Every structure is written in structure tokens, then in C-alpha cells.
Coordinates of C-alpha atoms and ligand atoms in Angstrom, one line a residue:
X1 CA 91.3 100.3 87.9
X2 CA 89.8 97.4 89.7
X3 CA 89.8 95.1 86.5
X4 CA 93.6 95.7 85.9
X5 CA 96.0 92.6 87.3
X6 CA 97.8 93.4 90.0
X7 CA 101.0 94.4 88.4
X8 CA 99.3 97.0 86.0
X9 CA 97.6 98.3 89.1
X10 CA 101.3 98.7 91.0
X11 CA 102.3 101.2 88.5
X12 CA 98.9 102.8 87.5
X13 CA 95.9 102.4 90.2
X14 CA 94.9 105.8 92.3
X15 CA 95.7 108.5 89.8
X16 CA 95.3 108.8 86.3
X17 CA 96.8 111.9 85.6
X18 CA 94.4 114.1 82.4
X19 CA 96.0 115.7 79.4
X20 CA 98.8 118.1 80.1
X21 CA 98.9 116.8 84.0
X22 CA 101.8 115.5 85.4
X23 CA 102.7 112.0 84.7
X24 CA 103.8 111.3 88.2
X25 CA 101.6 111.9 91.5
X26 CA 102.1 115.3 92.0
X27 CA 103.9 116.2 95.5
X28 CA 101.1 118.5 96.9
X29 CA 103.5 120.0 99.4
X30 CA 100.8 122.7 101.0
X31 CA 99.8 122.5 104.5
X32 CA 96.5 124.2 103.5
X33 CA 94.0 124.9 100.7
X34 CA 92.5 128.2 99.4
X35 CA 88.7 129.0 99.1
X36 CA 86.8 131.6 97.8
X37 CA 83.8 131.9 100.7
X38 CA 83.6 130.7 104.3
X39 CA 80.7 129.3 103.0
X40 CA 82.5 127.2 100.2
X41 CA 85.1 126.3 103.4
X42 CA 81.8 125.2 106.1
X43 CA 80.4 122.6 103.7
X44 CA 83.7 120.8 103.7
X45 CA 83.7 120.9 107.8
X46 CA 80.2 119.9 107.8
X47 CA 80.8 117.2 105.7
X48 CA 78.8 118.1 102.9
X49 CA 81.3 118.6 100.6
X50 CA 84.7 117.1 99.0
X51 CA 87.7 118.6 99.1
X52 CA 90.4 119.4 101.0
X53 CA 91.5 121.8 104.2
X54 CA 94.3 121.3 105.7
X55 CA 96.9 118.2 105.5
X56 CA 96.8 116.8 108.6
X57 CA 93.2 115.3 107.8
X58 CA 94.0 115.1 104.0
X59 CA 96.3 115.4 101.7
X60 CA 96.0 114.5 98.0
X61 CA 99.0 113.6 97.5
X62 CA 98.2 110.8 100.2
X63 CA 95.0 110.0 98.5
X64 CA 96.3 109.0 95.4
X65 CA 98.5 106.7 97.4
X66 CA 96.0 105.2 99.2
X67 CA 93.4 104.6 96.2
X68 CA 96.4 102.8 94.6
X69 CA 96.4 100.3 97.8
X70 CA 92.8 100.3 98.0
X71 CA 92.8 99.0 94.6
X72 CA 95.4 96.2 95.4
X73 CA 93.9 95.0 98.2
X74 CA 90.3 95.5 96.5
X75 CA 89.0 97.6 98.9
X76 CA 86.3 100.1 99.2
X77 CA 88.4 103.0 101.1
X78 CA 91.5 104.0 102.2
X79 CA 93.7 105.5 104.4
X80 CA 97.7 106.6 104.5
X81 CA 99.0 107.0 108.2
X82 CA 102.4 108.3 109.4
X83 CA 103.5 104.2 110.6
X84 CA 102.0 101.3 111.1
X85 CA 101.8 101.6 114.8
X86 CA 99.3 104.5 113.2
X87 CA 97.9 102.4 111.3
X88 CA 96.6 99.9 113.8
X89 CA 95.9 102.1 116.5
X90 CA 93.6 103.8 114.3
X91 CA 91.9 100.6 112.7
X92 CA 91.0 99.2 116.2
X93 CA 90.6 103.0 118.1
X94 CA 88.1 103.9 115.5
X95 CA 85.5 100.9 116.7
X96 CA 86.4 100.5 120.4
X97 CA 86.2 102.8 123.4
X98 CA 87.2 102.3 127.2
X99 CA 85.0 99.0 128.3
X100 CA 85.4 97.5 125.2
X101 CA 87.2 94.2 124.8
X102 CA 89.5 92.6 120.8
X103 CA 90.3 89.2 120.5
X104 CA 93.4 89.2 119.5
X105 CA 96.2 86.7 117.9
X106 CA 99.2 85.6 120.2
X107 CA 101.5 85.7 117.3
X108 CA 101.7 89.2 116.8
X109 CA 104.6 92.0 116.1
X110 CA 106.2 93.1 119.0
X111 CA 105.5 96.7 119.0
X112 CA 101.5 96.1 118.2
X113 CA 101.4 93.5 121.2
X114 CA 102.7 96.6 123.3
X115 CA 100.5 99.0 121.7
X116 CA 97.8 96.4 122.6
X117 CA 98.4 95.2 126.1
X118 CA 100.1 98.1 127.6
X119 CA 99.3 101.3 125.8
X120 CA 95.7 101.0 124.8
X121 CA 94.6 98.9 128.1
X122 CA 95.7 102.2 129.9
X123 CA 92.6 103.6 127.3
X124 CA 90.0 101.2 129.2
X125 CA 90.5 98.9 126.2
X126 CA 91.4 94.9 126.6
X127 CA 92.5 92.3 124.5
X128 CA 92.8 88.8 125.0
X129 CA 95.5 87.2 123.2
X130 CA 95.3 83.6 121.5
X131 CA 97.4 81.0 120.3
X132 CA 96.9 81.5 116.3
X133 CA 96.5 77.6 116.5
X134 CA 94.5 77.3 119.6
X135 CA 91.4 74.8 119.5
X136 CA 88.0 75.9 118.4
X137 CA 86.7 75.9 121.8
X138 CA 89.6 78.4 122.6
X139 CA 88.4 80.7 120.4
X140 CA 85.0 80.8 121.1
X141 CA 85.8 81.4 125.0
X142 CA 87.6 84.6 123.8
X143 CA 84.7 86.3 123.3
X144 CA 82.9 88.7 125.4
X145 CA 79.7 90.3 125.4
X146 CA 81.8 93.4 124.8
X147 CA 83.9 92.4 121.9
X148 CA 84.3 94.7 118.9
X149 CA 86.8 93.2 116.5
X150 CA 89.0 90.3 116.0
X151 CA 92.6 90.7 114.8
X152 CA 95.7 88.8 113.7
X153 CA 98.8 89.0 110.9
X154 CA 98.5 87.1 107.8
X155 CA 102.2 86.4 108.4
X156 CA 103.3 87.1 112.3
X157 CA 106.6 89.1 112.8
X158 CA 108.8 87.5 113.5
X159 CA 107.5 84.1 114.1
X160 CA 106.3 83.2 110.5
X161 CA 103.0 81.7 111.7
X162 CA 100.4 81.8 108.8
X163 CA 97.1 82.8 110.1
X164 CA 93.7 80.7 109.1
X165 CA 92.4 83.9 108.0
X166 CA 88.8 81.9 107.0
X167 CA 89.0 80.6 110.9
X168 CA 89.2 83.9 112.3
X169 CA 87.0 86.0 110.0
X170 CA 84.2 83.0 110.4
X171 CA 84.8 83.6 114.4
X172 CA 84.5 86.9 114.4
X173 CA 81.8 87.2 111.9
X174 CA 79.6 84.7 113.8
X175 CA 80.2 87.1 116.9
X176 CA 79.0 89.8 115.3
X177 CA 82.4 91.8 114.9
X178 CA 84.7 92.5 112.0
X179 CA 88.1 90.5 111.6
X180 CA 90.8 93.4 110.9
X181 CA 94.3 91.7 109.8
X182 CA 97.8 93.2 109.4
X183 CA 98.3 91.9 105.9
X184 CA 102.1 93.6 105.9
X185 CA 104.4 90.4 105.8
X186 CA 102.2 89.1 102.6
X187 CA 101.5 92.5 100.9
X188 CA 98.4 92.7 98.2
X189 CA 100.8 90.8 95.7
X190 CA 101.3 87.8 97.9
X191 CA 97.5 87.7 99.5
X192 CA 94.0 89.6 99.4
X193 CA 92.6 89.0 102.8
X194 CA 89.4 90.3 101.6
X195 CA 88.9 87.4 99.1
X196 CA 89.4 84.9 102.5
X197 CA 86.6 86.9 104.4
X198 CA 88.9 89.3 106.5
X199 CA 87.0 93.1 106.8
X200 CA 89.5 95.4 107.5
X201 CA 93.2 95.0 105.7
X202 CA 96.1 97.4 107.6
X203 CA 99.6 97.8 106.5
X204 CA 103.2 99.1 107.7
X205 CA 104.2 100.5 104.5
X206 CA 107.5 100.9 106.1
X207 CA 108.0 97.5 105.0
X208 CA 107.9 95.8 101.4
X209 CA 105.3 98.4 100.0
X210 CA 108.2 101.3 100.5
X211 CA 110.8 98.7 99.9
X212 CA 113.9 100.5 100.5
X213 CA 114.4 101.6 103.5
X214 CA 112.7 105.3 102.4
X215 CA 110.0 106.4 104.6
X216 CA 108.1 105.0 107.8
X217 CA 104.2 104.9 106.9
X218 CA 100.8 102.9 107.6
X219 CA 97.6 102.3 105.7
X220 CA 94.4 101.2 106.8
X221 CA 91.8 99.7 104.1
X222 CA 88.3 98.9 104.5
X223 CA 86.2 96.2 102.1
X224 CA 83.1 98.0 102.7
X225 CA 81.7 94.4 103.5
X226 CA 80.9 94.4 107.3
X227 CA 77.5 95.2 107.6
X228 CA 77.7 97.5 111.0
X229 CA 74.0 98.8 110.9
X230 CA 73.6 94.9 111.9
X231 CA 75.1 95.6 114.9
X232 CA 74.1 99.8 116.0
X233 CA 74.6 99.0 119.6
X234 CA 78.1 97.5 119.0
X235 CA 79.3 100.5 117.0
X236 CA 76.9 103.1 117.6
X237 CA 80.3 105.7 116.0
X238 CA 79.2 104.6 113.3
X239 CA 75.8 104.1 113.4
X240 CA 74.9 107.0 115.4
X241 CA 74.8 110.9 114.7
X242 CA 78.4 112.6 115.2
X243 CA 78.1 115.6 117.0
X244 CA 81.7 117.3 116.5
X245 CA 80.2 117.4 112.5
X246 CA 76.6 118.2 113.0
X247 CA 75.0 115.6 113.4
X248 CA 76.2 113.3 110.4
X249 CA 76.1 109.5 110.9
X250 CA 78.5 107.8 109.1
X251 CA 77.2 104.8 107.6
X252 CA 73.5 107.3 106.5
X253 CA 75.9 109.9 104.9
X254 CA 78.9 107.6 103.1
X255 CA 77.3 103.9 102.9
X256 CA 78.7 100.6 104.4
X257 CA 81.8 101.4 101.6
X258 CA 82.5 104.3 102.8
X259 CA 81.8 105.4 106.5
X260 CA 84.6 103.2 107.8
X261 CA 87.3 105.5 106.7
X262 CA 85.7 108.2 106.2
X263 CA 85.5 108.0 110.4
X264 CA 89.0 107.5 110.6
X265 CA 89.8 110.6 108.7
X266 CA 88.1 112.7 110.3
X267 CA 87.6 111.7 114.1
X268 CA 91.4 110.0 114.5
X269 CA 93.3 112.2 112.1
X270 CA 91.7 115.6 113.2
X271 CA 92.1 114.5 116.8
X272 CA 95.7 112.7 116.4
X273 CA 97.0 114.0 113.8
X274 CA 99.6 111.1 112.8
X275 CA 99.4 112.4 109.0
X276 CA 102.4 111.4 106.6
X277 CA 104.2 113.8 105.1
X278 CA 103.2 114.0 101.2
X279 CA 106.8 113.5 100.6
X280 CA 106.4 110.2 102.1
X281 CA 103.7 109.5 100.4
X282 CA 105.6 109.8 97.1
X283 CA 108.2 107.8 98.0
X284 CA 105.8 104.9 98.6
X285 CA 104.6 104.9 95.7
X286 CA 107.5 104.9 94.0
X287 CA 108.0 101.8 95.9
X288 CA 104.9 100.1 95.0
X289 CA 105.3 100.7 91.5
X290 CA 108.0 97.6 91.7
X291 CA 106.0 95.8 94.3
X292 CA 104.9 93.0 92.6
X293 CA 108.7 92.9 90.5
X294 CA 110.3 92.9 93.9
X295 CA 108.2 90.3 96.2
X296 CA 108.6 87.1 93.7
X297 CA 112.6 88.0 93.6
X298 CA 112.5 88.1 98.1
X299 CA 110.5 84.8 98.0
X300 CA 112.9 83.0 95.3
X301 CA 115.7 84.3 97.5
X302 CA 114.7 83.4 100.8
X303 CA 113.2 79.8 99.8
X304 CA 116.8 79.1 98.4
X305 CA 118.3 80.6 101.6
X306 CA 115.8 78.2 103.5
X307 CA 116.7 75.2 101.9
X308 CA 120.6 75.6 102.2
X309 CA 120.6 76.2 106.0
X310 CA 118.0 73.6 106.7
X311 CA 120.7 71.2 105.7
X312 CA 123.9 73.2 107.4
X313 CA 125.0 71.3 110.2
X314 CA 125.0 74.2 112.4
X315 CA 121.5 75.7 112.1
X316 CA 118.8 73.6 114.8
X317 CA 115.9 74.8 112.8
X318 CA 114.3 76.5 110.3
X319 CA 110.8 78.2 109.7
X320 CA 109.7 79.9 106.5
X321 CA 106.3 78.7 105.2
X322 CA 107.5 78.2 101.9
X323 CA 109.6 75.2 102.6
X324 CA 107.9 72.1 102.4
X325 CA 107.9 70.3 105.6
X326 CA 107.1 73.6 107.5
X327 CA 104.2 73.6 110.3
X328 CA 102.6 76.5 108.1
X329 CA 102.9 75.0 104.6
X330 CA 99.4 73.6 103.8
X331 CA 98.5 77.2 105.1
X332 CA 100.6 79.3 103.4
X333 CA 99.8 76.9 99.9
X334 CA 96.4 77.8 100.4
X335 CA 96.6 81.7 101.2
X336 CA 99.8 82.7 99.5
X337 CA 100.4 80.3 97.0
X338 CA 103.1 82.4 94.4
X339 CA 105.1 83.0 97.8
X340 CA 104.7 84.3 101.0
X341 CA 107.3 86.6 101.8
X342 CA 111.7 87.3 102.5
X343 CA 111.8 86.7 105.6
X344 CA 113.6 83.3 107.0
X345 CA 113.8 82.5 111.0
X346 CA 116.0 80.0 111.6
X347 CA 118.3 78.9 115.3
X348 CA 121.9 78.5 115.1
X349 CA 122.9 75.8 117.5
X350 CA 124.6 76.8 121.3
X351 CA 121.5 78.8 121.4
X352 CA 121.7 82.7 122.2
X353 CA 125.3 82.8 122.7
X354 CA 125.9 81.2 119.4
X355 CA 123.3 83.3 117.4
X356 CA 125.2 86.2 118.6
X357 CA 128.4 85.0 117.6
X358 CA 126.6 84.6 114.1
X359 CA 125.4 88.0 114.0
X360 CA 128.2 89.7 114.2
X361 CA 130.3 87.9 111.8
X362 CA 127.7 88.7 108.9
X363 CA 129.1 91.3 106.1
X364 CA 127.1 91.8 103.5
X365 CA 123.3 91.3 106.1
X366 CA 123.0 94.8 108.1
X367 CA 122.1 94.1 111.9
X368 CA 118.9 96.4 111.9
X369 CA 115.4 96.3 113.3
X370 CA 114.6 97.1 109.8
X371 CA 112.5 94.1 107.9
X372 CA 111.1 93.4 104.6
X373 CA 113.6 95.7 103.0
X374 CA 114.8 95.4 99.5
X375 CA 118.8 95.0 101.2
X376 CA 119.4 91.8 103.5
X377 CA 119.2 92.6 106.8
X378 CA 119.2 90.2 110.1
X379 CA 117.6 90.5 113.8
X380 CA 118.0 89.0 117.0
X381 CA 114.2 90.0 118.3
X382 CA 114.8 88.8 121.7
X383 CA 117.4 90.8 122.5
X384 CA 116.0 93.8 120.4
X385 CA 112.2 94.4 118.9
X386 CA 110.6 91.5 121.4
X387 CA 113.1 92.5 124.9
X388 CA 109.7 94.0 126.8
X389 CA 108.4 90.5 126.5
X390 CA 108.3 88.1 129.1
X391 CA 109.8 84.6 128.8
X392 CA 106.0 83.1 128.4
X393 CA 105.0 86.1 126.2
X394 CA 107.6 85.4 124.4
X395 CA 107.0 81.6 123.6
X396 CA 103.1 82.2 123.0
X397 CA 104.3 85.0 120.5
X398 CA 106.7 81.6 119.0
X399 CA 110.0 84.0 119.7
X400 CA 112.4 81.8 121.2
X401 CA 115.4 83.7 123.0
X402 CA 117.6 81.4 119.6
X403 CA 115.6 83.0 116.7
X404 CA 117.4 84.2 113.9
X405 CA 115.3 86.9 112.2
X406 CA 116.7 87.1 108.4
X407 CA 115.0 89.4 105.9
X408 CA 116.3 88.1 102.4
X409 CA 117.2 91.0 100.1
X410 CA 116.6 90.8 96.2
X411 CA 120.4 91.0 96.2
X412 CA 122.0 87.9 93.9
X413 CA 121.3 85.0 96.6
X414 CA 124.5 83.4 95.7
X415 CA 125.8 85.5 97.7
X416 CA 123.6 86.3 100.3
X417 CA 124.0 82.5 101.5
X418 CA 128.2 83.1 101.3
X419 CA 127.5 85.4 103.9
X420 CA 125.9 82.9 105.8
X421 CA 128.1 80.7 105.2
X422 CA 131.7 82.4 106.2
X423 CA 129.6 83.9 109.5
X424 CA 128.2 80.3 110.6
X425 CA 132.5 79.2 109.8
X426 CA 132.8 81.5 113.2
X427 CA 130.1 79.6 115.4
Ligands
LIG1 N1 102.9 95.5 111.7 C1 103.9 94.7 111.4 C2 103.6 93.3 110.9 C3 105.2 95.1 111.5 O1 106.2 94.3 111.2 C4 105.5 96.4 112.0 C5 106.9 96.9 112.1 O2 107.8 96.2 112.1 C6 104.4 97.3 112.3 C7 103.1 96.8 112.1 C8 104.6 98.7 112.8 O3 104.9 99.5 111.7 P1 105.8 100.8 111.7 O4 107.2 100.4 112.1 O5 105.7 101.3 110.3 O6 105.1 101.7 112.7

């Protein structure tokens, strides 16, 4: 399915159903899976064999669901978690252990920067955040002898920085680590972070792949690219026999493409178990199948949204990458350049007390923590998603208490800016 364009691939990569099968993926709705011998059963928990067990490793349901992402983002591999706090967990737990240290971009969704600097430090592991911009010099001081990855957003939550992908992949290539990048904001449609060098793509499917408010999910995809036998002592998990399946060392038994994931099934999900439900998995791809229908209607809404309160007297500022003029333009031209994504930040002036005035005189915009949803909603992250953050946390991660955090809907935008409008009347 590789050669199809990316639209084709929305509505038909991952399963390809044979004569007399169901057009649709089927719901496999089974915790487990009948076989005839134990012996039949013992080559699939030696890893000798294909199939499937029991669901909380894999369901295929969830595999069709995750070949169809693999084949957007043009991956090698891939995975379906229960979230995207799953998701990242996994793609960073599954190559670092306590004493291991991830460079890390500043600019960052709230929740991952506390999965990151509180939850998994308590794990042994450290990250050292950066300023997405920061000079080269910066950079390079990040690293440690101990570093095992690099990772950033393609577009950061909430603050609509767009990454260098190239800069960070190059830095954490030349260090000998892959660059693993939440590509969520941007989706396949809007940008390929393999084809800009990144190694490791993960995704809160929550978010514009569902579309519609359905089903909280993650997926985690691997190019296949990073070379890890390079590097044995860095990753010797996957370099170096596993004894909890006899032996088998990942990158011998399923190839640079391959081992990856194939780790992450069954290491993370055996021993964590955050498995979505197949039902979930349906829904999401009922979701993608529109994907690349519904991300050129959120761009053309939001750039219009953009542009009208850029020029309202009672707006201070306005980021969205899309808008020429913006800090991240040249970047976002470069990486994304049929659209980046919905979502607008702007400030309403009087600061905090003002934005709050605006949000509750919206109608038709739902206050929710909800983003990238295919119904307008709005955010105030620093009194909501970003509150655990401290004042300087919350600049470096470019949150200002004033930030407006609007995710334009593929409503009609005429009247998602009257909305605006009659709420800004009440500033
Ligand atoms: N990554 C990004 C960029 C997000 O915006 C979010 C959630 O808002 C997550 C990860 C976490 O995903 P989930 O809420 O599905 O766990």
C-alpha cells in the first residue's frame, strides 16, 4: 500500500479484506485465541511463530490499525497503545533504563513534560530539556555520555513552535542516538518526519487521527532506519539476547525493520499492559478514513480565524505557523507546507483576567482540554493542562499565563469567528 497517495492509503492501507471477508476491519472482540497443541501455543511465546494469544499483547483488530498508520507515516512497524501518554512512555521506556539520560525539547505537551521530569526521573531516567530554538552550542552541551534518544513535537502543544526536525535528527544522529518525535499536531497528512530524518514517529490518536472526540489512543511507529547494532552498548535490549523469550535478540531474529516494535509488544505491553480496546481501535479508523478530508478543512479554518483576530483590536497576539509574519513560518513552509494544523493561540488583551472573561462568553467553542477535535473547542492551559508548571517552566515551554488555546473545528468558519467575535464584545 506503500505506493498509494496518502488519501487512498486513509481509507485502504492495513487491511485488504479477501473475497467473501468483511469489507470493514473486523472488530475482533476476543480476549484470547484458540490452538490446537501447547506446542502450536509455545512457538508463539518463544517467538518463533506469528499469531496471536491473548489481547493485551495483540490484537488484530489493532494491527490492521496500526499497519494503516505505519503506511502513512511510511514506516516499517507499528504499534496501537491505549493514549498517547502510552504511547510515549513506551517509545522512550523501550531504549532507556534507570542511569540513562534523553535530550529533550522545552516546548513540549504538558502532560509528557510531567511524564518526563517527574514520573519517569522517579524510574532513574533524566531528561534535559531545551529551548527548541536554542544555539547550536546548546544542543551539543545536552548530551551526555549516557544519552539514548532525542525527542521533540513537530508542532508543540500548545505553544505552536515548529520543530527543525533536520536539526534535531542530525544532533542526535551524530551522537549516536535516535531522534523520536510526537508528530500528533501535524498528523501523516500534514508531515512525514521520516522523510526529514526523524527515527521514531509517536502519536496521540486521541487527537486529529480519531477526530471526533471518540476514543483516547496512542501509536508508536518505527522507520526501521536507525541502525542500533552500531551502537550494542547503548541499546544492548536490543542488541542483546532476551531472556524472558529464550534467548531471542531482537535486531538477529526481526531485522533493523522490525525489532523496534517488535520489543515494544512484547516487553512493554506484556509487562504494562496499556492495550486499547479493539473497539477503540475501530473507531480510529473510522476516523482516519477522513483524515486527510478533514486536516485541509481545520487548516483553511483556522488560517482564516488567524487572520481576523490578528487585526481585532482586542487580541495582543497571535501564533499559528501558517500566518505569514509568524516566528515559525519559514519552518512550518518548509515541513508542512499544505498546512500545519487547527489549532490558533492567540492573547486577549488585560491579560489572564480578560482571557477568562473571553472564555466564558464563547457559545458555539466548548471549554474542554480536548484538542484537535473535529468540533471547536478553546483552552486556557495555564489554568488547566499546563497548572503543574512553574512560572519559568512555563515560559521555556512558550505558555504564557494570557494564552488562548483555540482548536478550529471544520465547522462553517463564518461562524466560528462570530463566536469570537460576540465573546471578545464582552472583554
Ligand atoms: N502528545 C501530544 C502532542 C498531545 O497533545 C497529547 C494530549 O493532548 C498527548 C501526547 C497525550 O495523549 P493522550 O491524551 O492520548 O494520552
Amino acid at each position: 500500500m506503500h505506493d498509494h497517495q496518502k488519501g487512498t492509503q486513509c481509507l485502504h492501507a492495513g487491511y485488504v479484506p479477501a473475497s467473501g471477508e468483511p469489507r470493514n476491519i473486523p472488530i475482533i472482540q476476543s480476549t484470547t485465541f484458540r490452538y490446537g497443541s501447547s506446542e502450536a501455543m509455545g512457538a508463539l511465546f518463544d517467538l518463533e511463530a506469528e499469531g496471536y494469544f491473548y489481547t493485551r499483547l495483540q490484537n488484530p483488530t489493532s494491527d490492521r490499525v496500526a499497519a494503516k498508520i505505519c503506511a502513512l507515516e511510511g514506516g516499517t512497524a507499528a504499534m496501537l497503545t491505549s493514549s498517547g501518554q502510552a504511547a510515549n512512555f513506551f517509545a522512550i521506556f523501550n531504549i532507556c533504563s534507570a542511569g540513562d539520560h534523553v535530550v529533550s525539547s522545552a516546548a513540549i505537551y504538558g502532560g509528557t513534560f510531567n511524564l518526563f521530569a517527574v514520573t519517569m526521573k522517579r524510574m532513574g531516567i533524566e531528561f534535559t530539556f531545551v529551548d527548541p530554538n536554542c544555539s547550536q552550542e546548546e544542543l551539543e552541551a545536552a548530551f551526555r555520555p549516557n544519552t539514548k534518544a532525542v525527542f521533540g513535537e513537530t508542532i508543540a502543544n500548545p505553544a505552536l513552535i515548529v520543530l527543525d526536525i533536520e536539526r534535531f535528527a542530525k544532533a542526535a544522529h551524530d551522537h549516536g542516538v535516535p531522534f523520536i518525535i510526537d508528530n500528533t499536531f501535524a498528523t501523516p497528512v500534514g508531515c512525514r518526519p521520516f522523510e526529514w530524518g526523524a527515527d521514531i514517529v509517536t502519536h496521540s490518536t486521541t487527537k486529529y487521527m480519531d477526530g471526533h472526540a471518540n476514543c483516547v489512543g496512542g501509536a508508536i511507529v518505527d522507520s526501521g532506519k536507525f541502525d542500533w547494532t552500531k551502537y550494542p552498548d547503548k541499546f544492548p535490549g536490543l542488541c542483546t539476547p532476551d531472556e524472558s523469550y529464550h534467548g531471542v535478540t531482537y535486531t538477529e531474529r526481526f531485522g533493523l525493520e522490525g525489532a523496534y516494535i517488535t520489543k515494544a509488544v512484547v516487553q512493554l505491553m506484556r509487562d504494562f499492559g496499556a492495550t486499547p480496546a479493539p473497539m477503540n481501535a475501530y473507531f480510529l479508523n473510522i476516523g482516519l478514513e477522513t483524515l486527510h478530508l478533514r486536516m485541509p478543512r481545520h487548516c483553511a479554518n483556522a488560517l482564516a480565524v488567524a487572520k481576523h483576530v490578528k487585526d481585532h483590536p482586542k487580541i495582543a497576539w497571535v501564533s499559528y505557523p501558517d500566518l505569514e509574519g509568524d516566528k515559525y513560518h519559514e519552518l512550518a513552509k518548509k515541513y508542512m507546507p499544505n498546512g500545519t494544523c487547527g489549532v490558533v493561540t492567540f492573547g486577549v488583551k488585560g491579560g489572564r483576567k480578560a482571557a477568562e472573561t473571553f472564555m466564558a462568553g464563547l457559545k458555539l467553542a466548548s471549554i474542554a482540554t480536548h484538542v484537535a477535535d473535529a468540533k471547536t473547542c478553546v483552552l486556557h492551559p495555564a489554568s488547566s493542562t499546563h497548572r503543574q508548571l512553574t512560572e519559568a517552566e512555563l515560559e521555556a515551554a512558550g505558555v504564557g499565563a494570557d494564552l488562548i488555546r483555540l482548536s478550529v473545528g471544520i465547522e462553517d468558519v463564518a461562524d466560528i469567528i462570530a463566536d469570537i467575535d460576540q465573546a471578545l464584545e464582552q472583554v
